[in-house]
């Protein structure tokens, strides 16, 4: 049974002081329903991707919470996998359709982060790491900085090359009306921004963000009956690795990304060369470089140079455009919503409705969502 | 996050690591710490290769010249995080350059 996406929507991402998580989710879902041309009563199950509602907001039981909010009494559950919660919720939605349990399901990603102090958010995010890492005083920027240092040492990747990822993603975000940052960034600004965890600086890091995204999935038969042009899910793959960095075989790659990528390529019957548009998990600039290599777009050590040459920037005729939404860096990173937002972006790109940030003639797209410092990786391949 | 029972359980592991020798594989300097660590910042955190395993831990008694891969270290016992309200002092291992 093939899975089709018939409706997508995302709210504005940013510091949304006047909006509650409830309102954010309602807005994303209402817009996705309008987009899909179906009604709420057709939703047979709800999968909510979220990481921090319990630790920060004191609210768990999100399945029932949102089902109630939408006036539904269908099966509903929260899926948690740190920053890969959204991708995992999408994976669960695909399984629900493929298993023929349900005909039409709703996948919602939602996170409200700015209601809380940065220290509390940093501590809550470290819930995604290992206890050993928490006792060392490491932070998530710190863990990715350790990966960045190792990558620099092995391949000569420079701080300027990493900074160019942020410059590119801000350019893409400037074309995205829902992005948190609509302003262009200069290389010097990134280089001069304050150090967070050497070699990573403030503008190498994705921000703290509020936002929600929703996707409606259905069977092939139902999608043919719909007036909406649907996009097919070719593959949905997940892989895991050690929770902490100390048990990793290599610090210059994320093995979970490689495994989930290979599994998705195999299921979809395509390779990296066939991908025209891609959303990767750039929680830090080094993470986009790692993803470009681990997903097979570039050889190890070659991705950073390609970013500087603009090969992955909108308008490039080379290889693949990466993070046209602005990525986590430019569009923002409401952790549980990110994985769903990536699917929304890929679907809009494949439909040809991405406006100013449209990748010309994109036929096959890939979304890559990571949890923790690489302990979970989710890869989706979609096509028309 | 920290409870007396958890600290008590960790004692065995900590004492087994004391005195272990290793080398720095990769490192970073934490300048924006999580809550409970602000009195120590900025501080380096390293991934250290021990004889049979690896560990992520903070460096202690370090000098700028020690911050590079290949630097030899030995694990020592130190207070790791500000004490929680119940007053138990959380000890753990840190890596001291040698």
PDB file of N, CA, C and O in Angstrom, chain A residues 67-113:
ATOM      1  N   UNK A  67      -6.309  15.615  20.065  1.00  0.00           N
ATOM      2  CA  UNK A  67      -7.530  15.004  19.518  1.00  0.00           C
ATOM      3  C   UNK A  67      -8.739  15.761  20.073  1.00  0.00           C
ATOM      4  O   UNK A  67      -9.661  16.136  19.336  1.00  0.00           O
ATOM      5  N   UNK A  68      -8.706  16.013  21.366  1.00  0.00           N
ATOM      6  CA  UNK A  68      -9.761  16.769  22.050  1.00  0.00           C
ATOM      7  C   UNK A  68      -9.902  18.155  21.405  1.00  0.00           C
ATOM      8  O   UNK A  68     -11.015  18.617  21.090  1.00  0.00           O
ATOM      9  N   UNK A  69      -8.763  18.782  21.197  1.00  0.00           N
ATOM     10  CA  UNK A  69      -8.748  20.125  20.614  1.00  0.00           C
ATOM     11  C   UNK A  69      -9.388  20.144  19.222  1.00  0.00           C
ATOM     12  O   UNK A  69     -10.036  21.103  18.819  1.00  0.00           O
ATOM     13  N   UNK A  70      -9.176  19.056  18.466  1.00  0.00           N
ATOM     14  CA  UNK A  70      -9.703  18.986  17.097  1.00  0.00           C
ATOM     15  C   UNK A  70     -11.119  18.402  17.052  1.00  0.00           C
ATOM     16  O   UNK A  70     -11.678  18.214  15.978  1.00  0.00           O
ATOM     17  N   UNK A  71     -11.676  18.039  18.219  1.00  0.00           N
ATOM     18  CA  UNK A  71     -13.020  17.455  18.258  1.00  0.00           C
ATOM     19  C   UNK A  71     -13.052  16.039  17.719  1.00  0.00           C
ATOM     20  O   UNK A  71     -14.057  15.583  17.185  1.00  0.00           O
ATOM     21  N   UNK A  72     -11.937  15.313  17.886  1.00  0.00           N
ATOM     22  CA  UNK A  72     -11.854  13.938  17.394  1.00  0.00           C
ATOM     23  C   UNK A  72     -11.821  12.965  18.577  1.00  0.00           C
ATOM     24  O   UNK A  72     -11.368  13.328  19.665  1.00  0.00           O
ATOM     25  N   UNK A  73     -12.278  11.722  18.338  1.00  0.00           N
ATOM     26  CA  UNK A  73     -12.135  10.688  19.369  1.00  0.00           C
ATOM     27  C   UNK A  73     -11.416   9.476  18.781  1.00  0.00           C
ATOM     28  O   UNK A  73     -11.653   8.340  19.171  1.00  0.00           O
ATOM     29  N   UNK A  74     -10.540   9.723  17.836  1.00  0.00           N
ATOM     30  CA  UNK A  74      -9.819   8.655  17.134  1.00  0.00           C
ATOM     31  C   UNK A  74      -8.522   8.330  17.868  1.00  0.00           C
ATOM     32  O   UNK A  74      -8.118   9.071  18.762  1.00  0.00           O
ATOM     33  N   UNK A  75      -7.838   7.210  17.503  1.00  0.00           N
ATOM     34  CA  UNK A  75      -6.525   6.928  18.096  1.00  0.00           C
ATOM     35  C   UNK A  75      -5.586   8.116  17.885  1.00  0.00           C
ATOM     36  O   UNK A  75      -5.540   8.683  16.783  1.00  0.00           O
ATOM     37  N   UNK A  76      -4.876   8.514  18.958  1.00  0.00           N
ATOM     38  CA  UNK A  76      -3.972   9.655  18.866  1.00  0.00           C
ATOM     39  C   UNK A  76      -2.812   9.441  19.820  1.00  0.00           C
ATOM     40  O   UNK A  76      -3.020   9.030  20.956  1.00  0.00           O
ATOM     41  N   UNK A  77      -1.592   9.663  19.358  1.00  0.00           N
ATOM     42  CA  UNK A  77      -0.433   9.457  20.222  1.00  0.00           C
ATOM     43  C   UNK A  77       0.690  10.436  19.931  1.00  0.00           C
ATOM     44  O   UNK A  77       0.799  10.949  18.826  1.00  0.00           O
ATOM     45  N   UNK A  78       1.490  10.646  20.994  1.00  0.00           N
ATOM     46  CA  UNK A  78       2.680  11.493  20.857  1.00  0.00           C
ATOM     47  C   UNK A  78       3.865  10.602  20.527  1.00  0.00           C
ATOM     48  O   UNK A  78       4.015   9.535  21.109  1.00  0.00           O
ATOM     49  N   UNK A  79       4.698  11.060  19.603  1.00  0.00           N
ATOM     50  CA  UNK A  79       5.911  10.325  19.260  1.00  0.00           C
ATOM     51  C   UNK A  79       7.100  11.203  19.611  1.00  0.00           C
ATOM     52  O   UNK A  79       7.165  12.364  19.208  1.00  0.00           O
ATOM     53  N   UNK A  80       8.033  10.654  20.396  1.00  0.00           N
ATOM     54  CA  UNK A  80       9.186  11.440  20.853  1.00  0.00           C
ATOM     55  C   UNK A  80      10.480  10.787  20.415  1.00  0.00           C
ATOM     56  O   UNK A  80      10.681   9.584  20.597  1.00  0.00           O
ATOM     57  N   UNK A  81      11.355  11.554  19.808  1.00  0.00           N
ATOM     58  CA  UNK A  81      12.685  11.095  19.449  1.00  0.00           C
ATOM     59  C   UNK A  81      13.590  12.313  19.366  1.00  0.00           C
ATOM     60  O   UNK A  81      14.212  12.563  18.336  1.00  0.00           O
ATOM     61  N   UNK A  82      13.597  13.103  20.439  1.00  0.00           N
ATOM     62  CA  UNK A  82      14.373  14.361  20.506  1.00  0.00           C
ATOM     63  C   UNK A  82      14.031  15.227  19.285  1.00  0.00           C
ATOM     64  O   UNK A  82      12.854  15.376  18.953  1.00  0.00           O
ATOM     65  N   UNK A  83      15.025  15.764  18.616  1.00  0.00           N
ATOM     66  CA  UNK A  83      14.767  16.670  17.485  1.00  0.00           C
ATOM     67  C   UNK A  83      14.273  15.919  16.256  1.00  0.00           C
ATOM     68  O   UNK A  83      13.944  16.535  15.236  1.00  0.00           O
ATOM     69  N   UNK A  84      14.264  14.573  16.322  1.00  0.00           N
ATOM     70  CA  UNK A  84      13.719  13.774  15.219  1.00  0.00           C
ATOM     71  C   UNK A  84      12.267  13.380  15.495  1.00  0.00           C
ATOM     72  O   UNK A  84      11.704  12.552  14.773  1.00  0.00           O
ATOM     73  N   UNK A  85      11.645  13.965  16.509  1.00  0.00           N
ATOM     74  CA  UNK A  85      10.256  13.598  16.849  1.00  0.00           C
ATOM     75  C   UNK A  85       9.310  13.776  15.662  1.00  0.00           C
ATOM     76  O   UNK A  85       8.450  12.934  15.410  1.00  0.00           O
ATOM     77  N   UNK A  86       9.457  14.867  14.928  1.00  0.00           N
ATOM     78  CA  UNK A  86       8.594  15.133  13.773  1.00  0.00           C
ATOM     79  C   UNK A  86       8.772  14.099  12.678  1.00  0.00           C
ATOM     80  O   UNK A  86       7.805  13.589  12.114  1.00  0.00           O
ATOM     81  N   UNK A  87      10.018  13.773  12.376  1.00  0.00           N
ATOM     82  CA  UNK A  87      10.313  12.754  11.351  1.00  0.00           C
ATOM     83  C   UNK A  87       9.772  11.405  11.757  1.00  0.00           C
ATOM     84  O   UNK A  87       9.230  10.655  10.935  1.00  0.00           O
ATOM     85  N   UNK A  88       9.895  11.093  13.062  1.00  0.00           N
ATOM     86  CA  UNK A  88       9.385   9.805  13.558  1.00  0.00           C
ATOM     87  C   UNK A  88       7.858   9.773  13.519  1.00  0.00           C
ATOM     88  O   UNK A  88       7.261   8.729  13.275  1.00  0.00           O
ATOM     89  N   UNK A  89       7.204  10.916  13.774  1.00  0.00           N
ATOM     90  CA  UNK A  89       5.738  10.976  13.689  1.00  0.00           C
ATOM     91  C   UNK A  89       5.309  10.709  12.241  1.00  0.00           C
ATOM     92  O   UNK A  89       4.352   9.968  11.989  1.00  0.00           O
ATOM     93  N   UNK A  90       6.042  11.284  11.286  1.00  0.00           N
ATOM     94  CA  UNK A  90       5.764  11.047   9.858  1.00  0.00           C
ATOM     95  C   UNK A  90       5.953   9.554   9.537  1.00  0.00           C
ATOM     96  O   UNK A  90       5.120   8.948   8.864  1.00  0.00           O
ATOM     97  N   UNK A  91       7.048   8.977  10.035  1.00  0.00           N
ATOM     98  CA  UNK A  91       7.318   7.549   9.807  1.00  0.00           C
ATOM     99  C   UNK A  91       6.151   6.706  10.343  1.00  0.00           C
ATOM    100  O   UNK A  91       5.683   5.785   9.674  1.00  0.00           O
ATOM    101  N   UNK A  92       5.683   7.044  11.542  1.00  0.00           N
ATOM    102  CA  UNK A  92       4.566   6.303  12.153  1.00  0.00           C
ATOM    103  C   UNK A  92       3.297   6.462  11.307  1.00  0.00           C
ATOM    104  O   UNK A  92       2.544   5.503  11.122  1.00  0.00           O
ATOM    105  N   UNK A  93       3.076   7.662  10.790  1.00  0.00           N
ATOM    106  CA  UNK A  93       1.922   7.898   9.916  1.00  0.00           C
ATOM    107  C   UNK A  93       1.987   7.058   8.650  1.00  0.00           C
ATOM    108  O   UNK A  93       0.981   6.466   8.214  1.00  0.00           O
ATOM    109  N   UNK A  94       3.176   6.960   8.080  1.00  0.00           N
ATOM    110  CA  UNK A  94       3.364   6.150   6.865  1.00  0.00           C
ATOM    111  C   UNK A  94       3.097   4.672   7.183  1.00  0.00           C
ATOM    112  O   UNK A  94       2.412   3.972   6.429  1.00  0.00           O
ATOM    113  N   UNK A  95       3.614   4.201   8.341  1.00  0.00           N
ATOM    114  CA  UNK A  95       3.369   2.805   8.742  1.00  0.00           C
ATOM    115  C   UNK A  95       1.871   2.544   8.891  1.00  0.00           C
ATOM    116  O   UNK A  95       1.377   1.481   8.514  1.00  0.00           O
ATOM    117  N   UNK A  96       1.157   3.530   9.438  1.00  0.00           N
ATOM    118  CA  UNK A  96      -0.290   3.378   9.672  1.00  0.00           C
ATOM    119  C   UNK A  96      -1.049   3.196   8.354  1.00  0.00           C
ATOM    120  O   UNK A  96      -1.997   2.414   8.271  1.00  0.00           O
ATOM    121  N   UNK A  97      -0.612   3.911   7.314  1.00  0.00           N
ATOM    122  CA  UNK A  97      -1.259   3.772   5.999  1.00  0.00           C
ATOM    123  C   UNK A  97      -0.810   2.468   5.329  1.00  0.00           C
ATOM    124  O   UNK A  97      -1.628   1.698   4.819  1.00  0.00           O
ATOM    125  N   UNK A  98       0.502   2.212   5.371  1.00  0.00           N
ATOM    126  CA  UNK A  98       1.036   1.021   4.696  1.00  0.00           C
ATOM    127  C   UNK A  98       0.488  -0.271   5.301  1.00  0.00           C
ATOM    128  O   UNK A  98       0.334  -1.269   4.612  1.00  0.00           O
ATOM    129  N   UNK A  99       0.205  -0.246   6.601  1.00  0.00           N
ATOM    130  CA  UNK A  99      -0.330  -1.445   7.254  1.00  0.00           C
ATOM    131  C   UNK A  99      -1.819  -1.625   6.976  1.00  0.00           C
ATOM    132  O   UNK A  99      -2.412  -2.608   7.412  1.00  0.00           O
ATOM    133  N   UNK A 100      -2.409  -0.657   6.296  1.00  0.00           N
ATOM    134  CA  UNK A 100      -3.832  -0.673   5.936  1.00  0.00           C
ATOM    135  C   UNK A 100      -4.746  -0.609   7.164  1.00  0.00           C
ATOM    136  O   UNK A 100      -5.908  -1.012   7.112  1.00  0.00           O
ATOM    137  N   UNK A 101      -4.217  -0.115   8.285  1.00  0.00           N
ATOM    138  CA  UNK A 101      -5.055   0.081   9.466  1.00  0.00           C
ATOM    139  C   UNK A 101      -5.990   1.269   9.266  1.00  0.00           C
ATOM    140  O   UNK A 101      -7.108   1.275   9.737  1.00  0.00           O
ATOM    141  N   UNK A 102      -5.444   2.312   8.621  1.00  0.00           N
ATOM    142  CA  UNK A 102      -6.215   3.549   8.443  1.00  0.00           C
ATOM    143  C   UNK A 102      -6.093   4.024   6.993  1.00  0.00           C
ATOM    144  O   UNK A 102      -5.112   3.746   6.319  1.00  0.00           O
ATOM    145  N   UNK A 103      -7.098   4.754   6.547  1.00  0.00           N
ATOM    146  CA  UNK A 103      -7.080   5.302   5.188  1.00  0.00           C
ATOM    147  C   UNK A 103      -6.489   6.706   5.156  1.00  0.00           C
ATOM    148  O   UNK A 103      -5.835   7.094   4.205  1.00  0.00           O
ATOM    149  N   UNK A 104      -6.799   7.485   6.196  1.00  0.00           N
ATOM    150  CA  UNK A 104      -6.372   8.881   6.205  1.00  0.00           C
ATOM    151  C   UNK A 104      -5.922   9.261   7.611  1.00  0.00           C
ATOM    152  O   UNK A 104      -6.681   9.065   8.568  1.00  0.00           O
ATOM    153  N   UNK A 105      -4.696   9.752   7.743  1.00  0.00           N
ATOM    154  CA  UNK A 105      -4.191  10.123   9.069  1.00  0.00           C
ATOM    155  C   UNK A 105      -3.570  11.519   9.045  1.00  0.00           C
ATOM    156  O   UNK A 105      -3.169  12.024   7.989  1.00  0.00           O
ATOM    157  N   UNK A 106      -3.506  12.106  10.245  1.00  0.00           N
ATOM    158  CA  UNK A 106      -2.916  13.427  10.412  1.00  0.00           C
ATOM    159  C   UNK A 106      -1.585  13.298  11.159  1.00  0.00           C
ATOM    160  O   UNK A 106      -1.516  12.634  12.187  1.00  0.00           O
ATOM    161  N   UNK A 107      -0.534  13.900  10.604  1.00  0.00           N
ATOM    162  CA  UNK A 107       0.757  13.969  11.289  1.00  0.00           C
ATOM    163  C   UNK A 107       0.981  15.435  11.660  1.00  0.00           C
ATOM    164  O   UNK A 107       0.971  16.307  10.800  1.00  0.00           O
ATOM    165  N   UNK A 108       1.166  15.664  12.978  1.00  0.00           N
ATOM    166  CA  UNK A 108       1.339  17.031  13.470  1.00  0.00           C
ATOM    167  C   UNK A 108       2.677  17.142  14.190  1.00  0.00           C
ATOM    168  O   UNK A 108       3.024  16.278  14.989  1.00  0.00           O
ATOM    169  N   UNK A 109       3.436  18.164  13.883  1.00  0.00           N
ATOM    170  CA  UNK A 109       4.654  18.457  14.645  1.00  0.00           C
ATOM    171  C   UNK A 109       4.477  19.798  15.313  1.00  0.00           C
ATOM    172  O   UNK A 109       4.065  20.761  14.660  1.00  0.00           O
ATOM    173  N   UNK A 110       4.756  19.872  16.625  1.00  0.00           N
ATOM    174  CA  UNK A 110       4.523  21.152  17.325  1.00  0.00           C
ATOM    175  C   UNK A 110       5.530  21.321  18.456  1.00  0.00           C
ATOM    176  O   UNK A 110       5.887  20.359  19.133  1.00  0.00           O
ATOM    177  N   UNK A 111       6.025  22.536  18.631  1.00  0.00           N
ATOM    178  CA  UNK A 111       6.911  22.834  19.762  1.00  0.00           C
ATOM    179  C   UNK A 111       6.775  24.287  20.147  1.00  0.00           C
ATOM    180  O   UNK A 111       6.698  25.164  19.292  1.00  0.00           O
ATOM    181  N   UNK A 112       6.715  24.537  21.482  1.00  0.00           N
ATOM    182  CA  UNK A 112       6.675  25.898  22.008  1.00  0.00           C
ATOM    183  C   UNK A 112       7.879  26.041  22.914  1.00  0.00           C
ATOM    184  O   UNK A 112       7.937  25.436  23.985  1.00  0.00           O
ATOM    185  N   UNK A 113       8.868  26.810  22.496  1.00  0.00           N
ATOM    186  CA  UNK A 113      10.136  26.860  23.240  1.00  0.00           C
ATOM    187  C   UNK A 113      10.402  28.203  23.916  1.00  0.00           C
ATOM    188  O   UNK A 113      11.079  28.274  24.930  1.00  0.00           O
TER     189      UNK A 113
END
